[in-house]
Structures are given as structure tokens and as C-alpha cells.
Tab-separated table of C-alpha atoms in Angstrom:
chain	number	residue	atom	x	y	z
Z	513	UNK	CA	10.846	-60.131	-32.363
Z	514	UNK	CA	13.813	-61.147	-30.058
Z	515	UNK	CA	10.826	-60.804	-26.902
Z	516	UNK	CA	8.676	-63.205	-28.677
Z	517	UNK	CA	11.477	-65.750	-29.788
Z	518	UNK	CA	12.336	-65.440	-25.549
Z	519	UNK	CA	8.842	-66.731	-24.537
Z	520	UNK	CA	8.448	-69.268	-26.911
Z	521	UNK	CA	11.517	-71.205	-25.585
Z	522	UNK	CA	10.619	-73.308	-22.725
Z	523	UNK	CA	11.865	-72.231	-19.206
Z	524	UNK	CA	13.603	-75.343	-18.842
Z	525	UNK	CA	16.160	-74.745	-21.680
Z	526	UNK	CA	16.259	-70.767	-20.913
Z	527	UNK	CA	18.765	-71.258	-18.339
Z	528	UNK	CA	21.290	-73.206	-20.524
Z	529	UNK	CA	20.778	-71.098	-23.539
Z	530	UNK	CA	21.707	-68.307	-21.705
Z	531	UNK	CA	24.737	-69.907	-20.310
Z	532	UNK	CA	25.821	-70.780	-23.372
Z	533	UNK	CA	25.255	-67.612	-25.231
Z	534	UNK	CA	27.118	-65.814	-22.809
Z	535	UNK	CA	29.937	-68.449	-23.278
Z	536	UNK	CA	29.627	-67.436	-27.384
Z	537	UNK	CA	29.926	-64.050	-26.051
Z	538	UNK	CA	33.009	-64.514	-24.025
Z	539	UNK	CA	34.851	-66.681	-27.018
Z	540	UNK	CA	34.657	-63.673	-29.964
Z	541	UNK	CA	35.501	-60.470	-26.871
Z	542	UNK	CA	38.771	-62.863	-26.839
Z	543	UNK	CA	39.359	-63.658	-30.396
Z	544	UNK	CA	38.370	-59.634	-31.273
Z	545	UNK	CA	41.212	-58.046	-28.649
Z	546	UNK	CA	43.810	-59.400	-30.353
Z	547	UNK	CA	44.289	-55.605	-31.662
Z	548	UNK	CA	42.875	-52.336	-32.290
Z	549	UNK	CA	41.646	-52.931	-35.808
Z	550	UNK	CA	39.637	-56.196	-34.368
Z	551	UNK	CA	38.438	-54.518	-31.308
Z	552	UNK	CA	37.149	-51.883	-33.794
Z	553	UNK	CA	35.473	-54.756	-35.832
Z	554	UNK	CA	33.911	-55.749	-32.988
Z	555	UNK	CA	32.447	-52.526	-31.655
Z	556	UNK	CA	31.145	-52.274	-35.454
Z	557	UNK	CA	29.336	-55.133	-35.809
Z	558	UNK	CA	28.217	-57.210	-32.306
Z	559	UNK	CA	28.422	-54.040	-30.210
Z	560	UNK	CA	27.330	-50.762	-30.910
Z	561	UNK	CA	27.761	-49.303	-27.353
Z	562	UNK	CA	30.268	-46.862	-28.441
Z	563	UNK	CA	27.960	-45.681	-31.375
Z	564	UNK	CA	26.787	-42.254	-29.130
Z	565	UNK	CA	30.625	-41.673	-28.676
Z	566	UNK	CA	31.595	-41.706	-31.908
Z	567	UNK	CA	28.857	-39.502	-33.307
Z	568	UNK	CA	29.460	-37.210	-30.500
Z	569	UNK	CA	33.079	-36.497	-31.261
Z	570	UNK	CA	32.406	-36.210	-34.896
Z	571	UNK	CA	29.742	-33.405	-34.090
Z	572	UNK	CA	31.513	-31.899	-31.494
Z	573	UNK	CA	34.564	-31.328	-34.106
Z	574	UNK	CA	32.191	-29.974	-36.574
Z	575	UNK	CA	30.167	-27.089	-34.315
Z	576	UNK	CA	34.232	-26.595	-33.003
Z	577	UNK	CA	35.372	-25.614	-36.380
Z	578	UNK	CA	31.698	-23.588	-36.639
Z	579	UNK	CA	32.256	-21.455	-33.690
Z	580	UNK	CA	35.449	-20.400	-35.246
Z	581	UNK	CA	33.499	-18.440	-37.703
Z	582	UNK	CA	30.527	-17.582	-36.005
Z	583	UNK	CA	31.856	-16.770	-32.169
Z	584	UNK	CA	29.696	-16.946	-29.628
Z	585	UNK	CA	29.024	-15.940	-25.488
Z	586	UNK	CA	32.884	-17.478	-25.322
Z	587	UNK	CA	35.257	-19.285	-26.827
Z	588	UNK	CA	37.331	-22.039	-26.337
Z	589	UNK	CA	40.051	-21.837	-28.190
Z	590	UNK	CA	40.565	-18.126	-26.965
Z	591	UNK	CA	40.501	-19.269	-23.463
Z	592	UNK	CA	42.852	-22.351	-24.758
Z	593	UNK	CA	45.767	-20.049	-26.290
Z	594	UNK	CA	45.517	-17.015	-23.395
Z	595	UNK	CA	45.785	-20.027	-20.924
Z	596	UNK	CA	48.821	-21.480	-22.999
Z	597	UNK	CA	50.531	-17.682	-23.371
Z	598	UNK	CA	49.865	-17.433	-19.702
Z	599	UNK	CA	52.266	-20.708	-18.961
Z	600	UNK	CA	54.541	-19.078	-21.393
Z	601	UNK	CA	54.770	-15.935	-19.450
Z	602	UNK	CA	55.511	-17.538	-16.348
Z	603	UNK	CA	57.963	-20.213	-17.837
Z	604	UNK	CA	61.174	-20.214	-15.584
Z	605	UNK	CA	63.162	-19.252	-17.151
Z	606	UNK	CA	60.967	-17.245	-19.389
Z	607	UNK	CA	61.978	-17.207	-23.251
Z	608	UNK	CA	62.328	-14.578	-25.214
Z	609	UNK	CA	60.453	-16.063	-27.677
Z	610	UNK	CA	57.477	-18.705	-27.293
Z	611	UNK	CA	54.045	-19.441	-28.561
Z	612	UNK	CA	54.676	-18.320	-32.617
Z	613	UNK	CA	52.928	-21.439	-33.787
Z	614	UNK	CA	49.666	-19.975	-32.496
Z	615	UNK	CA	50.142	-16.446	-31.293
Z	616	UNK	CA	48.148	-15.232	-34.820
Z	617	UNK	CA	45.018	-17.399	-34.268
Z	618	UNK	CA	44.580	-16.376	-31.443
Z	619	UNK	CA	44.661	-12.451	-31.929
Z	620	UNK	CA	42.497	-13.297	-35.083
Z	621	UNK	CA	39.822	-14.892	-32.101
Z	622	UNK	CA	40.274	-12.094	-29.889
Z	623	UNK	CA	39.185	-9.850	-32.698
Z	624	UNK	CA	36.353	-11.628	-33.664
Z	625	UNK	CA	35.464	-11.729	-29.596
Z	626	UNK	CA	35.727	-7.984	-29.624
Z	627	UNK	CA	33.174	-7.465	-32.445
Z	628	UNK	CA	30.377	-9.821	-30.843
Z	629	UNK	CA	28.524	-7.600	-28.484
Z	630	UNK	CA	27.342	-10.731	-26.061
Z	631	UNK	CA	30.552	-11.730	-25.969
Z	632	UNK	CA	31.508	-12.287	-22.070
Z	633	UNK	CA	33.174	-9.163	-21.201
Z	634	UNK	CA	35.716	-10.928	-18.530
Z	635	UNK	CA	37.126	-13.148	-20.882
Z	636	UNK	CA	37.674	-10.422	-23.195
Z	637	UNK	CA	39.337	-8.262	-20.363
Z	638	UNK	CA	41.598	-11.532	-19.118
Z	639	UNK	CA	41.854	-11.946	-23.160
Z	640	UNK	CA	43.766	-8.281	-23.597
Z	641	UNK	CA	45.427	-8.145	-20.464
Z	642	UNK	CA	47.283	-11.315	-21.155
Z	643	UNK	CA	47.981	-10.779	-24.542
Z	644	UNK	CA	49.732	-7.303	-23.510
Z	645	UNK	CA	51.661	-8.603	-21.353
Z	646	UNK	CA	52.805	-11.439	-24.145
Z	647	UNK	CA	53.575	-8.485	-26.686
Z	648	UNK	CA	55.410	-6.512	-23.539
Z	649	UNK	CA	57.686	-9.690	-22.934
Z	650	UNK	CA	58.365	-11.396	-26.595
Z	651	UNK	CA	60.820	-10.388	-29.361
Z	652	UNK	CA	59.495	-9.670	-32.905
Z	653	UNK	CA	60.016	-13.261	-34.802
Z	654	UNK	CA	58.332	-14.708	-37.511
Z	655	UNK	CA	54.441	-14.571	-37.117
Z	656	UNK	CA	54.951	-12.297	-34.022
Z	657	UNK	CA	55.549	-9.353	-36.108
Z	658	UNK	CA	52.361	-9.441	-37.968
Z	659	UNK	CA	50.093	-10.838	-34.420
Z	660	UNK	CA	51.361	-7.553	-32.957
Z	661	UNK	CA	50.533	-5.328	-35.476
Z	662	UNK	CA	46.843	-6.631	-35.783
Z	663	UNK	CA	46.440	-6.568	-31.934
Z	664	UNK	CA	47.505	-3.057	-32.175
Z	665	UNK	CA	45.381	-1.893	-35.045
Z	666	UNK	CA	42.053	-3.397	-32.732
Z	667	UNK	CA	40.094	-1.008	-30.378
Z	668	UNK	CA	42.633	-0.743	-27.483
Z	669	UNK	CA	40.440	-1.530	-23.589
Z	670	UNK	CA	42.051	0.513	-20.515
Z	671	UNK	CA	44.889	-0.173	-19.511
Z	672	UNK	CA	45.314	1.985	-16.535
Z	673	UNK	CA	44.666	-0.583	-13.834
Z	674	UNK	CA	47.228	-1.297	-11.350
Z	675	UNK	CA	49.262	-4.277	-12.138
Z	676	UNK	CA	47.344	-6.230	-9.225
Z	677	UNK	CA	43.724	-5.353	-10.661
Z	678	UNK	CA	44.534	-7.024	-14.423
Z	679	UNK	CA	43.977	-10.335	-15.447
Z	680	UNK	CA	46.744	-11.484	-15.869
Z	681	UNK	CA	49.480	-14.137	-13.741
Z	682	UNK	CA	50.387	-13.580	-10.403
Z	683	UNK	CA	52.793	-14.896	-7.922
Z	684	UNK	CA	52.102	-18.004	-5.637
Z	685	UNK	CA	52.271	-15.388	-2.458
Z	686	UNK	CA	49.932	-12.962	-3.950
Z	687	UNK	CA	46.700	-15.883	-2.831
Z	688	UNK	CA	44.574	-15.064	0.144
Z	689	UNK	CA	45.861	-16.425	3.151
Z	690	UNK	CA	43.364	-19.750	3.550
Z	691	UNK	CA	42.047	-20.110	7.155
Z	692	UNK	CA	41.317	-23.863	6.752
Z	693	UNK	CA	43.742	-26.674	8.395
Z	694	UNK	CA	43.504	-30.063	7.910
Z	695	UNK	CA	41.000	-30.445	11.065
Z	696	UNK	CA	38.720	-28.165	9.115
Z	697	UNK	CA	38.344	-29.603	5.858
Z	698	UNK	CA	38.754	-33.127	6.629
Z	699	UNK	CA	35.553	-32.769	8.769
Z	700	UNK	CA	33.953	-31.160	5.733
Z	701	UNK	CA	34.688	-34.039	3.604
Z	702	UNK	CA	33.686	-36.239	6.199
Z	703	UNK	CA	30.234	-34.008	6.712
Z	704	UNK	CA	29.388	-34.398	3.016
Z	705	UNK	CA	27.903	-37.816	2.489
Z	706	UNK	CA	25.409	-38.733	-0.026
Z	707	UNK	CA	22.228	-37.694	1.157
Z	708	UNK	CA	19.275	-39.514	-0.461
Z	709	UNK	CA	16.227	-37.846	1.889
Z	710	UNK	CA	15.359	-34.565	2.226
Z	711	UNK	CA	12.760	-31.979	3.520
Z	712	UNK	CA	9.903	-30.752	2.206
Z	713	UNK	CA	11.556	-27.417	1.793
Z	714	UNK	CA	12.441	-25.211	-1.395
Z	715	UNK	CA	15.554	-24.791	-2.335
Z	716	UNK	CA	16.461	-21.163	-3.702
Z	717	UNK	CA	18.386	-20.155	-7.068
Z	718	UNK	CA	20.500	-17.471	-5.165
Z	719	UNK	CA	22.084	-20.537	-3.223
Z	720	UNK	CA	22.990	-22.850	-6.265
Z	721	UNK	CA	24.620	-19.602	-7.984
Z	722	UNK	CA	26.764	-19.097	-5.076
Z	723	UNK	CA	28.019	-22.984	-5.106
Z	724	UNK	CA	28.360	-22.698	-9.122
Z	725	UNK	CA	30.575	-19.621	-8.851
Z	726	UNK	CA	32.711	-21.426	-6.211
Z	727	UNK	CA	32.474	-24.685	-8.788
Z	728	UNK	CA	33.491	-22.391	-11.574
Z	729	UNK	CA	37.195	-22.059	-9.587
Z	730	UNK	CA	38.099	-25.856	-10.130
Z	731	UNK	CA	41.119	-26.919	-12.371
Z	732	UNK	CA	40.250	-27.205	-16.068
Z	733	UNK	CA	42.670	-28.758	-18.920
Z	734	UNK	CA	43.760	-25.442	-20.657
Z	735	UNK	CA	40.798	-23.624	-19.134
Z	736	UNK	CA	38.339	-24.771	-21.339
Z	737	UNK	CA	35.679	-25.738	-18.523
Z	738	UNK	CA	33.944	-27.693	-20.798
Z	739	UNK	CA	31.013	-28.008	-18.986
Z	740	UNK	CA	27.988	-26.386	-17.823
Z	741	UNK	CA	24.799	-26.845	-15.448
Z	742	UNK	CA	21.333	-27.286	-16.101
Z	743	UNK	CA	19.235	-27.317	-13.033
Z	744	UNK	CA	15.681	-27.199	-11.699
Z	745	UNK	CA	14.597	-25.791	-8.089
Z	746	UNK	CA	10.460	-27.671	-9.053
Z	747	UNK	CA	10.062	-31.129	-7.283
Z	748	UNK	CA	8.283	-32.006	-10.033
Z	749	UNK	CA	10.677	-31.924	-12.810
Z	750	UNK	CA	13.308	-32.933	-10.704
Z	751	UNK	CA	11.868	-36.220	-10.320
Z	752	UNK	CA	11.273	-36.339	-13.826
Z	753	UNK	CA	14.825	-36.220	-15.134
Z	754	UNK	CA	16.145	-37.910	-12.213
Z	755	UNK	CA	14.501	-41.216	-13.764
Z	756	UNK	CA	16.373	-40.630	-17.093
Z	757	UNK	CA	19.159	-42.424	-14.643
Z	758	UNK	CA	19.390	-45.863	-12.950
Z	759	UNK	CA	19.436	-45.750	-9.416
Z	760	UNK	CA	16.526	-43.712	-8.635
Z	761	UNK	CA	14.023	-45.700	-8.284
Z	762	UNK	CA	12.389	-45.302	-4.371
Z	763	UNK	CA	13.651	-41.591	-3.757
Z	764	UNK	CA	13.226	-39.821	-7.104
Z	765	UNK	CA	10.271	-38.119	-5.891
Z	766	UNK	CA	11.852	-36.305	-2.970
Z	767	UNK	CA	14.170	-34.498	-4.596
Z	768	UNK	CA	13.971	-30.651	-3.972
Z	769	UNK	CA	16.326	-29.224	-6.607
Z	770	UNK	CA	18.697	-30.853	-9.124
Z	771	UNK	CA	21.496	-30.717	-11.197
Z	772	UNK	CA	22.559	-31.890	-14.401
Z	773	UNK	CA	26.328	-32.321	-15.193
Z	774	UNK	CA	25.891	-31.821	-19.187
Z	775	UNK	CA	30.141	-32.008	-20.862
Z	776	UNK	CA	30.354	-30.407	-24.551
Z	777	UNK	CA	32.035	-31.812	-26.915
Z	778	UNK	CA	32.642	-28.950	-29.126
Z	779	UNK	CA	35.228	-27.711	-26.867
Z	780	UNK	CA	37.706	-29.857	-28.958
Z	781	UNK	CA	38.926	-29.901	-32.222
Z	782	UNK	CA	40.668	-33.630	-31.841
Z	783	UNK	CA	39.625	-36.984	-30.278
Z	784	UNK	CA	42.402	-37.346	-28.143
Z	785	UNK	CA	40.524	-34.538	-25.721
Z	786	UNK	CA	37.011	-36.007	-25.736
Z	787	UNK	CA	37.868	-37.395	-21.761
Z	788	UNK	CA	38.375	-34.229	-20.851
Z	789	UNK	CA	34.844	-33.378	-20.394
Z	790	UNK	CA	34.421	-35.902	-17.413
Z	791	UNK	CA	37.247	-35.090	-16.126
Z	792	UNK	CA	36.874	-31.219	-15.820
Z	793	UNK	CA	33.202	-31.722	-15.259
Z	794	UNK	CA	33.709	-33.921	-12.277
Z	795	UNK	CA	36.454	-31.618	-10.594
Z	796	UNK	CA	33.828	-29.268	-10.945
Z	797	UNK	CA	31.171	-30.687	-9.337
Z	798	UNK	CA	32.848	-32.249	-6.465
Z	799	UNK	CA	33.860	-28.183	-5.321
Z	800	UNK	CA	30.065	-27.540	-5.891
Z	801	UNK	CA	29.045	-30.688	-3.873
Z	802	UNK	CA	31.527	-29.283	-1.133
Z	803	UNK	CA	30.082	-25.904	-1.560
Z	804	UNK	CA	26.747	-26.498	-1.319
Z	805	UNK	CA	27.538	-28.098	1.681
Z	806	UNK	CA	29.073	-24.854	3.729
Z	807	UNK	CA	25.529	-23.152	2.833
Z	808	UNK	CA	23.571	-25.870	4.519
Z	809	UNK	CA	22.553	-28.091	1.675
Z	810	UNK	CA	23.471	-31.576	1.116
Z	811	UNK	CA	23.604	-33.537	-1.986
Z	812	UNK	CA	23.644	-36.873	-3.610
Z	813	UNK	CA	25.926	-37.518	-6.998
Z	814	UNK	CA	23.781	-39.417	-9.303
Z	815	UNK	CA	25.699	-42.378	-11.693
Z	816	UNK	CA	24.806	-41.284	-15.577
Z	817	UNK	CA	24.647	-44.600	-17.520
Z	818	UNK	CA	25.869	-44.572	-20.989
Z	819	UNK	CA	22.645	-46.350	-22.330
Z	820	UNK	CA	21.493	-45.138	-25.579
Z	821	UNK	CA	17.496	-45.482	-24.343
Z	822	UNK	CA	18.497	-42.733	-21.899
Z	823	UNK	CA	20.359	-40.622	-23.906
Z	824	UNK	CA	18.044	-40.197	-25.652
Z	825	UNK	CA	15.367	-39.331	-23.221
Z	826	UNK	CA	17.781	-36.856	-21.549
Z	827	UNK	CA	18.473	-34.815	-24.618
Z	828	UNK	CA	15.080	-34.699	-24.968
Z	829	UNK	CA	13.680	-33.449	-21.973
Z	830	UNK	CA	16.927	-30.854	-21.562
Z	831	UNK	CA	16.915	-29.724	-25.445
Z	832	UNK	CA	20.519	-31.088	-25.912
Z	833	UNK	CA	22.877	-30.845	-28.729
Z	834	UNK	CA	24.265	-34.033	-29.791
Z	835	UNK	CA	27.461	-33.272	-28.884
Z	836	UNK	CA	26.398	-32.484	-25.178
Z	837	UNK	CA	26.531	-35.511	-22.781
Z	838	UNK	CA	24.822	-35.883	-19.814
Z	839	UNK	CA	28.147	-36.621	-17.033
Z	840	UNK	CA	26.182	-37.384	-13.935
Z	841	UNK	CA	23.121	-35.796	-11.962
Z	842	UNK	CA	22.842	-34.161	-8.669
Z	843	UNK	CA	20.552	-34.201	-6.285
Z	844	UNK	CA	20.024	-31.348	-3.742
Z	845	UNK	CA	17.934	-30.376	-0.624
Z	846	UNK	CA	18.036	-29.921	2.657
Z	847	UNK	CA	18.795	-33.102	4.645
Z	848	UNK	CA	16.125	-34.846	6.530
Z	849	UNK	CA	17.769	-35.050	10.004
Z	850	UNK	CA	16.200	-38.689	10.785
Z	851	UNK	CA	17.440	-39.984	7.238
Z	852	UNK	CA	19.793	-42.738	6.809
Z	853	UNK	CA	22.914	-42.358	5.001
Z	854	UNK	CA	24.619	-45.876	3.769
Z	855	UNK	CA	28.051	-46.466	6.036
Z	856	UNK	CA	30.049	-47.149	2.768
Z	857	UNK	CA	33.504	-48.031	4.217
Z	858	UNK	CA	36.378	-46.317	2.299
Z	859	UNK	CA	39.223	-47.923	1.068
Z	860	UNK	CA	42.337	-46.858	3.411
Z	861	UNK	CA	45.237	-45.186	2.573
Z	862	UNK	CA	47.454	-48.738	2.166
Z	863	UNK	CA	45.161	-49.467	-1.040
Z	864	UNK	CA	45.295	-45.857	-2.456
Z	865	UNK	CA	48.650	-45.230	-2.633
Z	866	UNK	CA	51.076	-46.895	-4.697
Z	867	UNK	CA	54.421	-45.769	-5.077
Z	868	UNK	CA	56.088	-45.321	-8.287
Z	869	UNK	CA	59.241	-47.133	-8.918
């Protein structure tokens, strides 16, 4: 209807009615700031570009409290609470007692781990090692008492392993010695551009794995790595769900492989946290960018715009939850050596850093 409204207004009036509408448009953003509960108001009822968000969230919270219940491959709020006991243990100085607030739920998620046979096995391990050492370094207080005597009435792993082998914290000197200066990885950053043309040359799984797994070692809030990677090594579909995104268009089609940055929401049992996934997915995938770029391939990071049109499509085409948002794409192959890279001039170092005062 609006389409047909459009072309039956003559040309020579389109102009100012579009000035002035977007004057209209500036007047109620103003009068609708004024504070959260008219911003809200405004999202509501002229804007609805936060509609996917809000959904999201909701959904996420509600398969959250699901997979409480009915535990899956993993969980998050076990890796949450052994990643919280583990800041605990290396507190300095170290209480004697810490983490009673939550030390219950999360031997009540360990045990539900241990009864899942899919369950992965390493967090289970990293699960029980940690939580021995908590029981090994806290007095018996409160909701303590009854943690430890469920965690010792479950199926006990080994516990023979030398106190290097477990999974549990270490000290700052115990890391590999790294055998990278400055020189070295500032060229590396420098080598890894976004590369937009690439040769007609197939990409293999066993490289993307090994990038992933050195991905997989990038900071994440509380461990949660709410994130994961769905990829394609066929042209063909790669240039399919690169045009779910904008900026595309002219080079979509020579993409060899490709990855899909998907965040989950149901990580997260609060709104405050639903950032996080962008975050954690984007430390992520600038160590796999680097990565991928130390085994000969180079890549392109591909903007994900937060159009509904598209969201759509991509859920689609990938078999998304809801709750599962797209965070960016990228593109991989091996670089054609003729192809042109944009200069893009950084900002220096005088308009990066600000001092805090």
C-alpha cells in the first residue's frame, strides 16, 4: 500500500515530502528521549527495530531455565559456577569460606552432567577436578555441608593424576614460554587484511577445525563461550548465505568456504548479559581470523545487519532457534595474489587512547 501511495505522488513534491517527514521524524526521537519509559514508548509504537531483541531474550531465558532440567552436550551454568569457584580458589588472599550462595546448584548440575551420557566428557573432568579442589580448600558452613555430602555420594572420576595433568588453576609461570615478540605479531596483524578475492581452490574441514580449536582459547565472560560456528566448505552455499548480509553484492560468488558467527541467547538467565554474546563471539573470531591466517588462509569479516527481512532468511536457511543470532559472517579462501585489498587508513594511537582522569 505504502509503494503505491509513493508512485502516485508526483516527483516534484517527493523531494520535499521526504524532507519533511524526516524533519517529523527528528521532532518525536527528541520529544521521546526525554527518559527510559518514553524511549520505550517509542520503540513500541513508531519503531519496532528492537522487536527481534526483545523476543530473543525472552526465549533465550526460557530454553535457559529448560536446560536446567533437561541438560544437554554442556552447560552453562556449570561452566559459569566452576569458572566462579575457580576465581575463588585463586583469590589472594584465599578465604576460608566463599561461593555458599551457589556452591549447591552447582553440584546439583554436575550431577545431572554426570548422568547424561553425551555429556562433554572435558567439562565434566574440569567440572570434578575443580570442585575437589573447592571441597579440599573450604570450611564446612551453611550450604557447604550438605554440597559436600552430595558431591561425595556421586560416582567419584580418578583422581590419581598428577597435580599438573588436572583441570584445575595454575600459576602464571606454569604457561608455555611464547616465542612471539612484538616484530612477530605485529606483522601478523598487519598480514591479515580483509581479503575479498580468492582462488578457485577448496578449502578443507581439517584446516577450519584447527583455527576453531585455537578460536575456542579466547576470553569468555565466566566461560560461557556463548557462541558457536556454522560453516560451509561448497561455493555454492557459501554464496547463498553470504547474501543474507549487506555488503556482498559483486564478490559473493567467490567465496570458497564460510563462516557464520551464530551468539545464543540461552546462555543467560537475565537481560543484563544479552551483550555478551557479541562480545565473546567477536573475541573469538578475531583469534580464528588470526589463525586461519598462520595456515595460509585469509579471510574477510562480514557486517551482520540487524534487519528483520534477514533474520529471517538466515534462520531459515541455517535452521536457527530464535534465540540464536546471527553476529557476523566470514569469508574464507585462499587469497588471489593479484587481488586488491582497500588501503583503509587506521586511526593512530593519539585517537585511541584516552587517559583516564
Amino acid at each position: 500500500m505504502r509503494s503505491i501511495v509513493v508512485k502516485l505522488i508526483p516527483h516534484s513534491l517527493k523531494e520535499p515530502l521526504k524532507g519533511f517527514l524526516s524533519q517529523l521524524s527528528a521532532k518525536f526521537m527528541t520529544i521521546f528521549s526525554v527518559n527510559g519509559v518514553a524511549s520505550s514508548i517509542y520503540y513500541l509504537v513508531f519503531n519496532r527495530s528492537f522487536a527481534r531483541e526483545h523476543r530473543a531474550a525472552l526465549l533465550g531465558k526460557i530454553a535457559f531455565q529448560k536446560k536446567l532440567s533437561e541438560i544437554e552436550d554442556s552447560s552453562a551454568l556449570l561452566r559459569r559456577n566452576i569458572h566462579r569457584l575457580e576465581k575463588g580458589l585463586i583469590m589472594q588472599p584465599r578465604r576460608d569460606v566463599f561461593a555458599e550462595g551457589y556452591i549447591l546448584e552447582t553440584v546439583v548440575v554436575y550431577q545431572k552432567a554426570l548422568g547424561k551420557n553425551s555429556f562433554c566428557q572435558e567439562e565434566t573432568r574440569w567440572a570434578f577436578d575443580v570442585l575437589t579442589s573447592y571441597f579440599e580448600a573450604v570450611k564446612d558452613e551453611g550450604r557447604i555441608v550438605k554440597a559436600r555430602e552430595l558431591f561425595s555420594q556421586l560416582s567419584q572420576l580418578p583422581n590419581d593424576k598428577p597435580e599438573i595433568d588436572k583441570s584445575i588453576p595454575y600459576s602464571h609461570e606454569a604457561l608455555p614460554e611464547s616465542t612471539i615478540g612484538y616484530e612477530q605479531i605485529l606483522a601478523l596483524f598487519t598480514r591479515r587484511r580483509s581479503v575479498r578475492w580468492y582462488q578457485d581452490k577448496p578449502v578443507s574441514k581439517s584446516l577450519l577445525e584447527q583455527a576453531v580449536n585455537a578460536s575456542s582459547l579466547a576470553p569468555s565472560a565466566c566461560n560461557r563461550q556463548p557462541f558457536f560456528y556454522k560453516y560451509t566448505t561448497d561455493p555454492s552455499i557459501a554464496a547463498d548465505v553470504a547474501k543474507c548480509a549487506m555488503g556482498t553484492v559483486g564478490f559473493a560468488e567467490n567465496l570458497p568456504a564460510l563462516f557464520v558467527v551464530v551468539g545464543d541467547l540461552s546462555n543467560y538467565p537475565a537481560e543484563r548479559d544479552r551483550h555478551v554474546i557479541y562480545i565473546d563471539a567477536s573475541l573469538s573470531a578475531m583469534q580464528l581470523m588470526l589463525a586461519l591466517e598462520t595456515l595460509g588462509l585469509s579471510s574477510c569479516p562480514i557486517n551482520w545487519p540487524d534487519i528483520e527481512g534477514r533474520e529471517k532468511m538466515m534462520q531459515e536457511k541455517l535452521g536457527l532457534n530464535y534465540y540464536e543470532r546471527p553476529v557476523m559472517l566470514i569469508a574464507v579462501g585462499y587469497a588471489q595474489p593479484q587481488g586488491g585489498i582497500p588501503f583503509s587508513q587506521k586511526k593512530g594511537t593519539d585517537l585511541l587512547l584516552r587517559e583516564i582522569k
